PDB file of C-alpha atoms in Angstrom:
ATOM      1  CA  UNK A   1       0.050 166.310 -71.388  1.00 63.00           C
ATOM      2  CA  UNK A   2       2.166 168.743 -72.892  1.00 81.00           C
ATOM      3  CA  UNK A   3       0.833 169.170 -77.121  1.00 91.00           C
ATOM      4  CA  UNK A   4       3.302 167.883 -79.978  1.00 96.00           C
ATOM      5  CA  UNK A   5       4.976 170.214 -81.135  1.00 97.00           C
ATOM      6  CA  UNK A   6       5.310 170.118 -85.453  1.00 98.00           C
ATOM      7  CA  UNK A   7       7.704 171.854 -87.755  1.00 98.00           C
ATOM      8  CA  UNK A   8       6.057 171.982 -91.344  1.00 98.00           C
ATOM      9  CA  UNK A   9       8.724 173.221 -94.077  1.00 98.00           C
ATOM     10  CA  UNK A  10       7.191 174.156 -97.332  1.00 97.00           C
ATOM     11  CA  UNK A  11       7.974 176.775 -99.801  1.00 96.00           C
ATOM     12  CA  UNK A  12       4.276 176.943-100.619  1.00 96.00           C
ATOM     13  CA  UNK A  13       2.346 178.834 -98.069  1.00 95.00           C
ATOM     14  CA  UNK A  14      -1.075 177.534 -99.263  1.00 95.00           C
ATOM     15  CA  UNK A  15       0.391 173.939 -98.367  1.00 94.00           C
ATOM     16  CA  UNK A  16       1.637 175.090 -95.169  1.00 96.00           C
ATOM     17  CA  UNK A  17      -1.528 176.792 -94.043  1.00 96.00           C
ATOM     18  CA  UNK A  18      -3.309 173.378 -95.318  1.00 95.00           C
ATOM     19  CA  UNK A  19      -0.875 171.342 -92.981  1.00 96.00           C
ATOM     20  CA  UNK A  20      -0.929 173.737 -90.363  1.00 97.00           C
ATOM     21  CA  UNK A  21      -4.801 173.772 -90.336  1.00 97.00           C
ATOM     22  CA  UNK A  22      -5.010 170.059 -90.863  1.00 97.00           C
ATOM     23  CA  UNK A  23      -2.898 169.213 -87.541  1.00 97.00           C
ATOM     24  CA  UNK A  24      -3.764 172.441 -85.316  1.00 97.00           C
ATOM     25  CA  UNK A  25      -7.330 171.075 -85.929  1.00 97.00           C
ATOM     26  CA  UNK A  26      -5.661 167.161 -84.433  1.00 97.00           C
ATOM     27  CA  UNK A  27      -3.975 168.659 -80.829  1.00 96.00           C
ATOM     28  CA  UNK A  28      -0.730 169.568 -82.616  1.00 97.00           C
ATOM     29  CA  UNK A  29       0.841 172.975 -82.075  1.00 97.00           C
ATOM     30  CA  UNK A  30       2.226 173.515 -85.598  1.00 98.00           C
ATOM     31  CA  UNK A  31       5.057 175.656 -86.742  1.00 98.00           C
ATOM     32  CA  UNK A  32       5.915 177.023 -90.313  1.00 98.00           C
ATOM     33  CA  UNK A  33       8.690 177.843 -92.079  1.00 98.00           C
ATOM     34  CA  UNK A  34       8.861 178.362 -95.902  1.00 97.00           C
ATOM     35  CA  UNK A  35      12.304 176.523 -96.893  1.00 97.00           C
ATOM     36  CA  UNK A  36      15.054 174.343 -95.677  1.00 97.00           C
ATOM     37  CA  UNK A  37      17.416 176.721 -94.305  1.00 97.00           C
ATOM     38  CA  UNK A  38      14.103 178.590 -92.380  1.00 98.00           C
ATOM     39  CA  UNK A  39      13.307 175.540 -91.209  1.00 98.00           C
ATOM     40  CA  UNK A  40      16.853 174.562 -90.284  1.00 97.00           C
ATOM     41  CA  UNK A  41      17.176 177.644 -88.518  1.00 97.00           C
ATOM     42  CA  UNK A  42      13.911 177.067 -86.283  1.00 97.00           C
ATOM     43  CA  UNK A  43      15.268 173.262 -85.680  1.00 97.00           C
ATOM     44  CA  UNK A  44      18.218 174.714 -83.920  1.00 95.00           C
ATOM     45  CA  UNK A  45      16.671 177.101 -82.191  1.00 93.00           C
ATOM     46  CA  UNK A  46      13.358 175.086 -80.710  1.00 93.00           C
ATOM     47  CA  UNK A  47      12.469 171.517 -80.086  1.00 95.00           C
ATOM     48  CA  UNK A  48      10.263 169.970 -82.555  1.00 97.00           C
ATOM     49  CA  UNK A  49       8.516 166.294 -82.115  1.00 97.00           C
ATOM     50  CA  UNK A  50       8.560 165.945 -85.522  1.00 98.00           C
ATOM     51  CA  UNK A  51       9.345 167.795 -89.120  1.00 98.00           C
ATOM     52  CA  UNK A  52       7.288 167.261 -92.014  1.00 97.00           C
ATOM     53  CA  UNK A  53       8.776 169.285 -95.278  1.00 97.00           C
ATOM     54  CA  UNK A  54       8.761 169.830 -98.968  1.00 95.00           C
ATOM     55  CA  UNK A  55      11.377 168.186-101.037  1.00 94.00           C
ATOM     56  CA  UNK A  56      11.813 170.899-103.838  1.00 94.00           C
ATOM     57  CA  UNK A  57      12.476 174.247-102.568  1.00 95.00           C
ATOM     58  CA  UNK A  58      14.646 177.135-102.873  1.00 94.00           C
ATOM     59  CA  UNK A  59      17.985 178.702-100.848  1.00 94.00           C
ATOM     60  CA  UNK A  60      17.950 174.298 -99.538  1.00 96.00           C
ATOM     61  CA  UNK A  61      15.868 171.592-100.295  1.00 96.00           C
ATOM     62  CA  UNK A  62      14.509 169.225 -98.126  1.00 96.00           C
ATOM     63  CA  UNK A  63      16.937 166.343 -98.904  1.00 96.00           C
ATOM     64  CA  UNK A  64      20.138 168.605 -97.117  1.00 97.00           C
ATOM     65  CA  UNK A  65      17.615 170.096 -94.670  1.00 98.00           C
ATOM     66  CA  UNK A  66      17.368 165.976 -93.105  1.00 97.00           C
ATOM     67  CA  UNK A  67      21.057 165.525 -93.269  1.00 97.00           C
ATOM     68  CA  UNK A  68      21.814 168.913 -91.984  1.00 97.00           C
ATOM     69  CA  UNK A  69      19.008 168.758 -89.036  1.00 97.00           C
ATOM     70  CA  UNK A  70      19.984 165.071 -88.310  1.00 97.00           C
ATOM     71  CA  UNK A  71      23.018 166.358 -87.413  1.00 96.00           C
ATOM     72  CA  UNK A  72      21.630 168.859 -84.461  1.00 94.00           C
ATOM     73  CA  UNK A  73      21.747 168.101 -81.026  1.00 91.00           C
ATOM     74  CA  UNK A  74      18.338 165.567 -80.780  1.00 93.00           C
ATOM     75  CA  UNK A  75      17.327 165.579 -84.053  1.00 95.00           C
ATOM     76  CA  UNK A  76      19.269 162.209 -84.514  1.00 94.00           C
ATOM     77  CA  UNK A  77      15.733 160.168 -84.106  1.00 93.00           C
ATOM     78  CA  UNK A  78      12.957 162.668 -84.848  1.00 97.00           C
ATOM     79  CA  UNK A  79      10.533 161.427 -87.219  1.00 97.00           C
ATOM     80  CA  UNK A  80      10.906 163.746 -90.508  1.00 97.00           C
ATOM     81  CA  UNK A  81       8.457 163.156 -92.948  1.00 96.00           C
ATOM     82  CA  UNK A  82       8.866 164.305 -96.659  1.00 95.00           C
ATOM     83  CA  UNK A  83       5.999 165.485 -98.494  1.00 91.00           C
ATOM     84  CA  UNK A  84       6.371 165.918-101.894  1.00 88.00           C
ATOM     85  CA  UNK A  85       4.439 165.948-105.592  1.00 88.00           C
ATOM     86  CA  UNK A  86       7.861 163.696-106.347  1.00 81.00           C
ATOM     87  CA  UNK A  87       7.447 159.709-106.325  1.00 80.00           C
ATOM     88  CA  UNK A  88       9.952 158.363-107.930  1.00 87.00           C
ATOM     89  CA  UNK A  89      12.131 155.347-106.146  1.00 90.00           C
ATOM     90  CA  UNK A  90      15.210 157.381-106.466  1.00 92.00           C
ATOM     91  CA  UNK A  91      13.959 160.510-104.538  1.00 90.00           C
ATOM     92  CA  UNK A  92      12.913 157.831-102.009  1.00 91.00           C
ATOM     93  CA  UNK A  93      15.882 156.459-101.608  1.00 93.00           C
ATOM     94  CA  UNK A  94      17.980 159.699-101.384  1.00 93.00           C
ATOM     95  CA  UNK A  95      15.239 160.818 -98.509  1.00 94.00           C
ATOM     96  CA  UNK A  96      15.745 157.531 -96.537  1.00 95.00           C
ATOM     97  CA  UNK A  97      19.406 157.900 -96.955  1.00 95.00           C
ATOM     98  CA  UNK A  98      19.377 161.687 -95.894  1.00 96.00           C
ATOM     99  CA  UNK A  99      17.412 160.300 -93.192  1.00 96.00           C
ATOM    100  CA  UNK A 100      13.728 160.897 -93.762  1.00 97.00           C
ATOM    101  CA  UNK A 101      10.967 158.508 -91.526  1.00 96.00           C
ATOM    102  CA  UNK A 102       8.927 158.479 -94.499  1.00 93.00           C
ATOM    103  CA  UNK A 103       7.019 160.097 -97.912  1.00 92.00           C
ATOM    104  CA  UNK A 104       3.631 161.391 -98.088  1.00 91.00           C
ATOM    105  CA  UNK A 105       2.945 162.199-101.891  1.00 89.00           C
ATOM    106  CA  UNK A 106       1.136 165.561-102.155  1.00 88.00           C
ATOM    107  CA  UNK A 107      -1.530 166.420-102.615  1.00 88.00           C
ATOM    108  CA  UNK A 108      -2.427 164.573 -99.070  1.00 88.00           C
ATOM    109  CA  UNK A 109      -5.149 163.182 -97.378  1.00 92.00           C
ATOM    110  CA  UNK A 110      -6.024 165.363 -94.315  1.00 94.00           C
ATOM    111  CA  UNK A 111      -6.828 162.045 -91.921  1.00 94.00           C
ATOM    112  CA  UNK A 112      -4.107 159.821 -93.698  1.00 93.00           C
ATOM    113  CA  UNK A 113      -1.307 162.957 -92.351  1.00 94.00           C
ATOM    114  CA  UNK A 114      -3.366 162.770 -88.836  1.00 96.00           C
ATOM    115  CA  UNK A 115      -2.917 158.731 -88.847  1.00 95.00           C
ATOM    116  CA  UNK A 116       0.715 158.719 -89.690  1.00 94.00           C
ATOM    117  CA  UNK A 117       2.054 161.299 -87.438  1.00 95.00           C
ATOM    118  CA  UNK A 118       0.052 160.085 -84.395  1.00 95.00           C
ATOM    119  CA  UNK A 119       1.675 156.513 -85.439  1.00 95.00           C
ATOM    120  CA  UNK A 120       5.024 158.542 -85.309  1.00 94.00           C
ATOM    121  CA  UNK A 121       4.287 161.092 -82.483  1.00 93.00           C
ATOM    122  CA  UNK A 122       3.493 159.458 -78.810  1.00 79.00           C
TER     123      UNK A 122
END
């Protein structure tokens, strides 16, 4: 079986590394890039199962990162997943609306991000 392939935006490369080592260490061949438009730029350029990213970052955040990758050529249904320090209802809602699977409030649980991505990632 050919490994999942992961796109983990962060502007924080302590969280990235954390992510990276969290899901290398679950089967997952993980890829980083430290802000929206790095991560939009390795979306069109490379096939990612899913994309897990920040919400505050700088050059573009990850709320017009999802509407910009949904967008792109088979990124209409890839799960993104937001993971953010940010909890309010209204950030929620603008994520779901940009098109985001779900919200994993930071700082995460190593086996709760393993759980929901293999829920998300067959």
């Amino acid at each position: 079986m050919m490994m999942k392939r992961i796109l983990a935006v962060d502007d924080s490369s302590s969280v990235r590394e954390m992510i990276s080592f969290t899901l290398k260490k679950a089967g997952y061949d993980v890829v980083q890039a430290n802000d929206g438009q790095d991560g939009l730029q390795r979306s069109a350029s490379s096939k990612f199962d899913l994309v897990i990213t920040d919400l505050n970052m700088p050059r573009m955040d990850g709320i017009q990162m999802i509407t910009a990758m949904r967008k792109q050529q088979g990124y209409g249904f890839v799960p993104i997943l937001m993971l953010t320090t940010e909890s309010q209802p209204e950030k929620k809602a603008a994520g779901r609306n940009a098109g985001a699977t779900g919200w994993i409030v930071k700082p995460f649980n190593p086996e709760q991000l393993v759980s929901v991505i293999q829920k998300l990632v067959r």
